[in-house]
Coordinates of N, CA and C in Angstrom, one line a residue:
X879 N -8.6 30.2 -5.8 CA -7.6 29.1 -5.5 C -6.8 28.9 -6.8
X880 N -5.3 28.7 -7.0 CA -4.2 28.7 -7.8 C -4.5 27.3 -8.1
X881 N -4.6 26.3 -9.0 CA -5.0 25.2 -9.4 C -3.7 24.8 -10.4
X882 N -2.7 26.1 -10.0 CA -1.3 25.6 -10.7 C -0.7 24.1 -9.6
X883 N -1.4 24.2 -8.6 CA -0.4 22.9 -8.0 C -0.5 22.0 -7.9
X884 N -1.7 21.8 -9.2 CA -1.9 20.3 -9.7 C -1.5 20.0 -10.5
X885 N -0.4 20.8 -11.5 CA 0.4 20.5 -12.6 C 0.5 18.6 -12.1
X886 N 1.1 18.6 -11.0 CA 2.0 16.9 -10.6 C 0.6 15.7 -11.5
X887 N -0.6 16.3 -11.7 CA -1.4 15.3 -11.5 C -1.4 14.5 -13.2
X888 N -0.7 13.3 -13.2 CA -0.6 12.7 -14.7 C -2.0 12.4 -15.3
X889 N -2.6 13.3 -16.0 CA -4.0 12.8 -16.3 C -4.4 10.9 -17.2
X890 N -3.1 10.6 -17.8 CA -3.2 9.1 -17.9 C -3.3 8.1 -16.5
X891 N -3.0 8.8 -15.3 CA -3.2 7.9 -14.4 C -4.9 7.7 -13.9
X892 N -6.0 8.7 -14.0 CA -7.2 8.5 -14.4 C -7.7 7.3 -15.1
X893 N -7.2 7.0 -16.2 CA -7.2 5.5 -16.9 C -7.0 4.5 -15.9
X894 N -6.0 4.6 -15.2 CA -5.8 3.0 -14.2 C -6.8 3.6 -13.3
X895 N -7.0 4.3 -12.5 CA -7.8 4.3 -12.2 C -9.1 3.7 -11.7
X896 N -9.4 3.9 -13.4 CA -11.2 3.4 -13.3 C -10.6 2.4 -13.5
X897 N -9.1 1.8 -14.4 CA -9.3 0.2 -14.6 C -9.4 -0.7 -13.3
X898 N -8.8 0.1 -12.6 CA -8.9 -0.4 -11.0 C -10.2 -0.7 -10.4
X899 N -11.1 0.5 -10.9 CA -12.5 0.5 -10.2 C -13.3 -0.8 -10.9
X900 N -12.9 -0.9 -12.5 CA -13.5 -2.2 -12.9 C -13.4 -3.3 -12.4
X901 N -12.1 -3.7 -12.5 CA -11.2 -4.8 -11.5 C -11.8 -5.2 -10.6
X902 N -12.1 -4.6 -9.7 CA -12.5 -4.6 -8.6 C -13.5 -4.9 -8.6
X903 N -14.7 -4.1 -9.0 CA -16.3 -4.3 -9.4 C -15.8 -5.7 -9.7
X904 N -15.4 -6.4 -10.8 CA -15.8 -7.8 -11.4 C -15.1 -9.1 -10.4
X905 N -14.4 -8.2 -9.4 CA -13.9 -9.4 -8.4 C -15.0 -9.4 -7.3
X906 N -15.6 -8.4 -7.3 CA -17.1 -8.4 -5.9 C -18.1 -9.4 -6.5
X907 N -18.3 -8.7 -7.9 CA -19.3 -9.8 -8.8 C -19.2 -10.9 -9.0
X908 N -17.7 -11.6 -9.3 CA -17.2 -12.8 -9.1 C -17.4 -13.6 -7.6
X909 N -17.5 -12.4 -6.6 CA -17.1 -13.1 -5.3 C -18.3 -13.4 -4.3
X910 N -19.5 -12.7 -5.2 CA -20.5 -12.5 -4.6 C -21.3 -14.0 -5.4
X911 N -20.8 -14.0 -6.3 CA -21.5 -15.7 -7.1 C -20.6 -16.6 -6.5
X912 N -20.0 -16.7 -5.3 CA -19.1 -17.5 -5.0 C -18.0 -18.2 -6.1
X913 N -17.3 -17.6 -6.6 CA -16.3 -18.3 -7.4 C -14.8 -18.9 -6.9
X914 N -15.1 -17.9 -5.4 CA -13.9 -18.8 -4.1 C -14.2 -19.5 -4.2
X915 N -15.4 -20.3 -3.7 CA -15.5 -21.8 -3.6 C -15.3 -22.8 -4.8
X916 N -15.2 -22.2 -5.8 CA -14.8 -23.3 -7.1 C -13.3 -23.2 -7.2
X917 N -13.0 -21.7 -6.6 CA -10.8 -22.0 -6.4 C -10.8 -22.9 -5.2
X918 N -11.6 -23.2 -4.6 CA -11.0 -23.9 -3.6 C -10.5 -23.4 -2.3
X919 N -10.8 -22.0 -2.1 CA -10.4 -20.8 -1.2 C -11.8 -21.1 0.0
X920 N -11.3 -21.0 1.0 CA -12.4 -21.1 2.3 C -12.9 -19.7 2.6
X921 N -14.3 -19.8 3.4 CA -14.4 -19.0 3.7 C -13.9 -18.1 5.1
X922 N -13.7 -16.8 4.6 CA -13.0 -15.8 6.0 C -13.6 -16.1 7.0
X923 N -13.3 -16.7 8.0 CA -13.8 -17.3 9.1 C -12.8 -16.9 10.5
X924 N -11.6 -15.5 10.6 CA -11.1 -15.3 11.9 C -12.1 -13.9 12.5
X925 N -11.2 -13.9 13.8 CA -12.1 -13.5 14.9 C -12.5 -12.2 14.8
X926 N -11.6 -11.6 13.4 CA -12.0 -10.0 13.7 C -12.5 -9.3 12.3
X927 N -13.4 -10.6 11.6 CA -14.5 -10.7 10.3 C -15.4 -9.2 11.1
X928 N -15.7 -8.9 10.4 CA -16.6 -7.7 10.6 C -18.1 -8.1 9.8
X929 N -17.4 -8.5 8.2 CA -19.0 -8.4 7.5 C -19.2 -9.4 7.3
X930 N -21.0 -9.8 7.0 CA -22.3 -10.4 7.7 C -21.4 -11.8 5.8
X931 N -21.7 -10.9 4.8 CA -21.7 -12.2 3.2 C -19.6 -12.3 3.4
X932 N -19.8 -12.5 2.9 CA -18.0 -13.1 1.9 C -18.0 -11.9 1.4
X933 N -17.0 -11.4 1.8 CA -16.2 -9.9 0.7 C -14.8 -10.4 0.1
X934 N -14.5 -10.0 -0.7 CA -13.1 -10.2 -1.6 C -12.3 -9.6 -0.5
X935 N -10.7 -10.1 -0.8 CA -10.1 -9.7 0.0 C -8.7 -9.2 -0.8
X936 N -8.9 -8.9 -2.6 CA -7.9 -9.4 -3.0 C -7.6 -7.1 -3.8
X937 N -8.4 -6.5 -3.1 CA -8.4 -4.9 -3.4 C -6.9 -4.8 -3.4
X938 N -6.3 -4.8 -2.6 CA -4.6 -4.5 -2.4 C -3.8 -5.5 -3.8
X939 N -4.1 -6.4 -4.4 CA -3.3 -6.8 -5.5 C -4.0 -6.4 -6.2
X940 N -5.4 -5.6 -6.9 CA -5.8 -5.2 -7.9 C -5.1 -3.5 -8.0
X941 N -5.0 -3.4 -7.0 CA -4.2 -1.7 -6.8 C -2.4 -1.9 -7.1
X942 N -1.7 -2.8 -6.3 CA -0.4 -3.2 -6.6 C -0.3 -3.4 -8.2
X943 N -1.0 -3.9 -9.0 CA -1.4 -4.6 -10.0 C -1.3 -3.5 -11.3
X944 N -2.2 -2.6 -10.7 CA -2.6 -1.2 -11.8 C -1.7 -0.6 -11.7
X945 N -0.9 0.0 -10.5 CA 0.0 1.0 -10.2 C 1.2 -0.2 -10.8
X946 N 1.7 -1.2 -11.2 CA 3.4 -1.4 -11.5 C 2.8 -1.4 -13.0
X947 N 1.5 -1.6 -13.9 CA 0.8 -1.3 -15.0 C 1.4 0.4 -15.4
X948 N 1.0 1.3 -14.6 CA 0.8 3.0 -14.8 C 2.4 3.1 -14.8
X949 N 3.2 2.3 -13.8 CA 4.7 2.6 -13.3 C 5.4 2.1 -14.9
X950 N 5.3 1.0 -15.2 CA 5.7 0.3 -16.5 C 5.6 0.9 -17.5
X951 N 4.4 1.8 -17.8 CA 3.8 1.9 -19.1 C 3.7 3.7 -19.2
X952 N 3.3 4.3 -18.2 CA 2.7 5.8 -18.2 C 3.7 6.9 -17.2
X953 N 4.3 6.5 -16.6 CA 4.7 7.1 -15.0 C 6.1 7.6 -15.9
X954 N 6.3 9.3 -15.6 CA 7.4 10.0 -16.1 C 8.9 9.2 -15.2
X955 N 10.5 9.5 -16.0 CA 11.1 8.9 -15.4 C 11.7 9.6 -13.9
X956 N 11.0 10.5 -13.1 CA 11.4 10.6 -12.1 C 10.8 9.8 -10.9
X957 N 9.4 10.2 -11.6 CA 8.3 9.4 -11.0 C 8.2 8.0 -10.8
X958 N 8.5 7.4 -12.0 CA 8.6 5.6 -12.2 C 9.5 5.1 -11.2
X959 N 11.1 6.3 -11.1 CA 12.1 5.6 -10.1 C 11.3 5.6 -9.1
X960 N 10.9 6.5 -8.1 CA 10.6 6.4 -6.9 C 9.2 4.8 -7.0
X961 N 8.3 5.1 -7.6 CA 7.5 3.7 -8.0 C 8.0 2.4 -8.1
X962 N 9.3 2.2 -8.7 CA 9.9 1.3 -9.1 C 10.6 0.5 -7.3
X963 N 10.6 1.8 -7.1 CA 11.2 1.6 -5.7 C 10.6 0.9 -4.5
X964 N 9.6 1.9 -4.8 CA 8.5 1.0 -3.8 C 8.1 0.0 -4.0
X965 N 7.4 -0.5 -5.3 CA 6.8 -1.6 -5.6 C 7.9 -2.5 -5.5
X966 N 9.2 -2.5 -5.9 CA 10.3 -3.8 -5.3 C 10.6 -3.8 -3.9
X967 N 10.4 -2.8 -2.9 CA 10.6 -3.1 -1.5 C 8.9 -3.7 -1.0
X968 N 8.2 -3.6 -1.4 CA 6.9 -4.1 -1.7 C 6.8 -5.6 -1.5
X969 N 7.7 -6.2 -2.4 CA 7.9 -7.6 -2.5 C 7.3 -8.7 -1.6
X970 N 8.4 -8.7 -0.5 CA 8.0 -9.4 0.5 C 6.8 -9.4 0.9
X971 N 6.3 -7.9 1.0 CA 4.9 -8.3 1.6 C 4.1 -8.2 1.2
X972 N 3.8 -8.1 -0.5 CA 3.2 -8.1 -1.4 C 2.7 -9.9 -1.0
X973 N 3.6 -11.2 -1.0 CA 3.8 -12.3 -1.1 C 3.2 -12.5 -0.1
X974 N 3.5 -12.5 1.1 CA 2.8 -12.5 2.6 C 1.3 -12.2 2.8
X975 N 1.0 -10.9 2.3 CA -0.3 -10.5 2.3 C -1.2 -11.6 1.6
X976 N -1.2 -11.8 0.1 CA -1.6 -12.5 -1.0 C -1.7 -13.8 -0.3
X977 N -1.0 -14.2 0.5 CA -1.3 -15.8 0.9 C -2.1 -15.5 1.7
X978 N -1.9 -14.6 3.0 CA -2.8 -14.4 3.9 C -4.2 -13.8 3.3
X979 N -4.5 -13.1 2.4 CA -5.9 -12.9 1.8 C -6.3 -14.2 1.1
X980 N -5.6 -15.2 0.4 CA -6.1 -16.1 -0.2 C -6.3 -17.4 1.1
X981 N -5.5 -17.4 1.9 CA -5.5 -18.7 2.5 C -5.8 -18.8 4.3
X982 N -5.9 -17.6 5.1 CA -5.9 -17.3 5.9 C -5.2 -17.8 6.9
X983 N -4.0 -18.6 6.2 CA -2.9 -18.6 7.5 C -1.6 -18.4 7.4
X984 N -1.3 -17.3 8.0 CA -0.5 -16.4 7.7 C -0.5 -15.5 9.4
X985 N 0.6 -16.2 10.3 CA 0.7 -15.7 11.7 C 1.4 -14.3 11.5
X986 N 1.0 -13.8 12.5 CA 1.4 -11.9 12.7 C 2.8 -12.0 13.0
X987 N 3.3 -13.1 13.4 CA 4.9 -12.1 13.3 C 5.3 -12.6 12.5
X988 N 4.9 -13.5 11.0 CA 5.4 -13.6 9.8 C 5.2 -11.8 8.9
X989 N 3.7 -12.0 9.4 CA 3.9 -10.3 8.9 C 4.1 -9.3 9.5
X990 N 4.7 -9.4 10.4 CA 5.5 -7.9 11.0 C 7.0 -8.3 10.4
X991 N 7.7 -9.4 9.7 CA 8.4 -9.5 9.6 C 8.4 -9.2 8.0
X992 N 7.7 -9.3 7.5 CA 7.3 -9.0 5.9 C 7.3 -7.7 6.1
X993 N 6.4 -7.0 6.5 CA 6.5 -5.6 6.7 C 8.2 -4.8 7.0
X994 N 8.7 -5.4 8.0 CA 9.6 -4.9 8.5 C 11.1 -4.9 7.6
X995 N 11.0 -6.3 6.9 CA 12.0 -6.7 5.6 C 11.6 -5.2 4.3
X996 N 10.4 -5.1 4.5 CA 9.6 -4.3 3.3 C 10.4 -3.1 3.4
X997 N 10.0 -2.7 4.4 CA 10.7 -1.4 5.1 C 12.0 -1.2 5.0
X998 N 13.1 -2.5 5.5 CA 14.1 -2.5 5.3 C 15.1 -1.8 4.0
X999 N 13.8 -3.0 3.3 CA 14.5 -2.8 1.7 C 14.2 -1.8 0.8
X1000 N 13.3 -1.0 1.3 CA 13.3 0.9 1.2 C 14.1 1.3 1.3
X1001 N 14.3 1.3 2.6 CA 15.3 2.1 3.3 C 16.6 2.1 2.7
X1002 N 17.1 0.8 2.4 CA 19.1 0.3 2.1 C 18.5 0.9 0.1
X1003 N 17.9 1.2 -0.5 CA 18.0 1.1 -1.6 C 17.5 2.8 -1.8
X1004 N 16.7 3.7 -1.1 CA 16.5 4.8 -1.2 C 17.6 6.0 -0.5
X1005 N 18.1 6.6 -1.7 CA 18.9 7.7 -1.6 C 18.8 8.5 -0.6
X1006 N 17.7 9.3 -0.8 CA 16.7 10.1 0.0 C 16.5 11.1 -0.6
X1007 N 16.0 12.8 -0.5 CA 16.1 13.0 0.6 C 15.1 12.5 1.7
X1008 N 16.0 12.3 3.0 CA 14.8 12.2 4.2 C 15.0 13.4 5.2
X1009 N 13.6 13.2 5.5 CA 13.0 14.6 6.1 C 14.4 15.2 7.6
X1010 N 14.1 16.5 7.2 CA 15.5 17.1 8.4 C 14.2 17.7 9.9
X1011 N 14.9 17.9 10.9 CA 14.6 18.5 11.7 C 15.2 20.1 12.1
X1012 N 15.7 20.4 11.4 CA 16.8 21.6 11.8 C 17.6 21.9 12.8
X1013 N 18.2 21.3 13.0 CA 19.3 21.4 13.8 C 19.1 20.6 15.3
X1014 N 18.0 20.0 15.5 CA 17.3 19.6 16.7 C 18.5 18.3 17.2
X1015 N 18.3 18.0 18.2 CA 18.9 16.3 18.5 C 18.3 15.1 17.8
X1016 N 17.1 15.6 17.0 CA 16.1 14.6 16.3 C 17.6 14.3 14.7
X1017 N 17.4 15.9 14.4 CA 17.9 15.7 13.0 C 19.6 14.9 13.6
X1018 N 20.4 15.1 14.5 CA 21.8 14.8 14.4 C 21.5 13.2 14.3
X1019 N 20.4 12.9 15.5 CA 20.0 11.2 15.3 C 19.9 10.3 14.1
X1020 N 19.3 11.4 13.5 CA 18.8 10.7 12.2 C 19.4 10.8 10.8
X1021 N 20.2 11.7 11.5 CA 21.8 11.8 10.1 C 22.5 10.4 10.4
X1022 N 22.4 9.8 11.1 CA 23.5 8.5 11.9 C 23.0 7.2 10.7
X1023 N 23.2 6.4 10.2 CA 22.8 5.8 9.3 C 22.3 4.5 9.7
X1024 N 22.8 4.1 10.9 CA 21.9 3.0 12.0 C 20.3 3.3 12.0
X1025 N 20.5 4.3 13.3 CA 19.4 5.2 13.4 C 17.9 5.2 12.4
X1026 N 19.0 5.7 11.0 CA 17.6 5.6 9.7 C 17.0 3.9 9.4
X1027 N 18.3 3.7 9.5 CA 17.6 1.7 9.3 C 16.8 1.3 10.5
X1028 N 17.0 1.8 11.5 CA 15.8 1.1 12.4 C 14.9 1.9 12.7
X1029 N 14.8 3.0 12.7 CA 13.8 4.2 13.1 C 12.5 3.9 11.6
X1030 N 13.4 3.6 10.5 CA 12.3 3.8 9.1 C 11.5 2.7 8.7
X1031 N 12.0 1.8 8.9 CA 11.3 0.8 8.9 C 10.4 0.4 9.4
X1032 N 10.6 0.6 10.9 CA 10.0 0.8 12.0 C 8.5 1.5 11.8
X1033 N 8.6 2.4 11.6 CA 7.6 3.9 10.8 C 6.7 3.5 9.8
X1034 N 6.9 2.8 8.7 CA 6.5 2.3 7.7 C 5.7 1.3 7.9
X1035 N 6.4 0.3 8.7 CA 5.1 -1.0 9.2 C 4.4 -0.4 10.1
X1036 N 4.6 0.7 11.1 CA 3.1 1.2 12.2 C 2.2 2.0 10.8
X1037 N 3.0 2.8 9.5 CA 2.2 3.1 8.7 C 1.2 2.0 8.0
X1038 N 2.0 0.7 7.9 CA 0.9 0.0 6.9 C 0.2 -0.4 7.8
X1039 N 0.6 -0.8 9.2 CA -0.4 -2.0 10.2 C -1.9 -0.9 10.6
X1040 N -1.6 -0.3 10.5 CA -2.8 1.4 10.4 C -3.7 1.8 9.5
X1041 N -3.1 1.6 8.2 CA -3.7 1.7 7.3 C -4.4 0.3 7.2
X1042 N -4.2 -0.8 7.5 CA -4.6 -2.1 7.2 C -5.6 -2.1 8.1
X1043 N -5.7 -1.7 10.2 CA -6.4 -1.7 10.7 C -7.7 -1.0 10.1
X1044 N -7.8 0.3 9.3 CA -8.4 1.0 8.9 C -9.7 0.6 8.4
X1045 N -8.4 -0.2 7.1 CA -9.0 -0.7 5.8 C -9.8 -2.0 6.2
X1046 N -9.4 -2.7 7.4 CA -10.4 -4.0 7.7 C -11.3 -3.4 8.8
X1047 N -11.6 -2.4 9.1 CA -12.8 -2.0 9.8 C -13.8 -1.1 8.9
X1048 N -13.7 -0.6 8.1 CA -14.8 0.0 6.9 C -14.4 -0.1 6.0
X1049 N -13.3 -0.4 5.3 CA -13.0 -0.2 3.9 C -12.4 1.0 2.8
X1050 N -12.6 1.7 4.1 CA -11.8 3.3 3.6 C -10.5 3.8 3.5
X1051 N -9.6 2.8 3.3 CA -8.4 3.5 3.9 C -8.1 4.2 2.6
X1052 N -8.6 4.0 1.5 CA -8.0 4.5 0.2 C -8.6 6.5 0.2
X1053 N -10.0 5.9 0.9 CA -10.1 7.9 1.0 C -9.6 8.2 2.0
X1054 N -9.1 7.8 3.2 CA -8.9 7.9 4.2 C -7.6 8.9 3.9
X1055 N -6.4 7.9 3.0 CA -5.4 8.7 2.2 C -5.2 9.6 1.6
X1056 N -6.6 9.9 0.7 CA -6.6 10.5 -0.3 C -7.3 12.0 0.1
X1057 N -7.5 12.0 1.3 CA -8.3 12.8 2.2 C -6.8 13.8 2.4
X1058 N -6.1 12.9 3.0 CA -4.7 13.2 4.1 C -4.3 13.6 2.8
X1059 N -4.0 13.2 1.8 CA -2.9 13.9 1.0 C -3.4 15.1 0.6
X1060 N -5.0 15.1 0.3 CA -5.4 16.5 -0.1 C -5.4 17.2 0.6
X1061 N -5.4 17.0 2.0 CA -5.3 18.1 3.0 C -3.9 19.1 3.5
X1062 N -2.5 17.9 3.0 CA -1.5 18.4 2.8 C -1.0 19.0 1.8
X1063 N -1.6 18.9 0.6 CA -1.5 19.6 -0.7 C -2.0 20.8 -0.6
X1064 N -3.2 21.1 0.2 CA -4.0 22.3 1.0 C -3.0 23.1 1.3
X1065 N -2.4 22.6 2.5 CA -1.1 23.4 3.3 C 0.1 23.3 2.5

């Protein structure tokens, strides 16, 4: 196996990494001595709770958190742009999420509409390139610049509402990813 095609991999991002894994560790540990209840934060109490104690719910801002950390501080400047990019079309539902993990009311078409703003603001601020089809009726569609504003956005929130369904039924979506990316890096 040619292990040239991990040149891409920034061995400083290893560091956030585990800082992530600490983070995280000390928010279970925190969460598991109940320290919600001294913020004043209720317990997860909707219909589609899975686990039996109180789990933290705050993994997605300790990851948002490290990665604009790695983006800020470590991430080469081609790499940072595309980062920079995401994390600010992120925004919206960075904000949305965060209340809905801390406060649990937070209705679904506030966040399909965070999502979909999220998406939006990818989309109008990313150059591209976006993916061609070769000559198909797919690719003429998607050269049309309408088309990419509602087609992508569109895409993006079935990606995160997927990865979220994932992630609130076992907790996996992070290998789940990391599985999928390896397996495309394979091919």
């Amino acid at each position: 196996m040619n292990f040239d095609l991990l040149k891409w991999v920034d061995p400083s991002s290893f560091g956030y990494v585990f800082l992530a894994l600490i983070l995280n560790a000390t928010i279970a540990i925190l969460w598991h001595k109940k320290i919600y209840k001294k913020l004043g934060l209720q317990v997860y109490a909707a219909i589609q709770r899975i686990h039996l104690a109180e789990t933290p719910r705050l993994g997605g801002l300790i990851i948002i958190s490290v990665l604009t950390l790695y983006t800020c501080f470590h991430a080469e400047s081609e790499v940072a742009t595309i980062l920079k990019l995401c994390l600010w079309s992120m925004l919206p539902l960075v904000i949305i999420v965060l209340k809905e993990d801390l406060f649990q009311d937070v209705r679904p078409a506030l966040r399909l509409a965070a999502l979909l703003a999220s998406g939006a603001l990818f989309v109008m601020n990313f150059s591209g390139p976006y993916p061609s089809f070769d000559g198909t009726f797919l690719d003429l569609f998607f050269k049309h610049p309408i088309a990419l504003f509602l087609f992508y956005p569109l895409a993006l929130s079935a990606l995160a509402n997927g990865s979220n369904l994932t992630d609130g039924v076992n907790g996996l979506c992070g290998m789940i990813f990391l599985s999928i990316l390896g397996g495309l890096l394979f091919l």
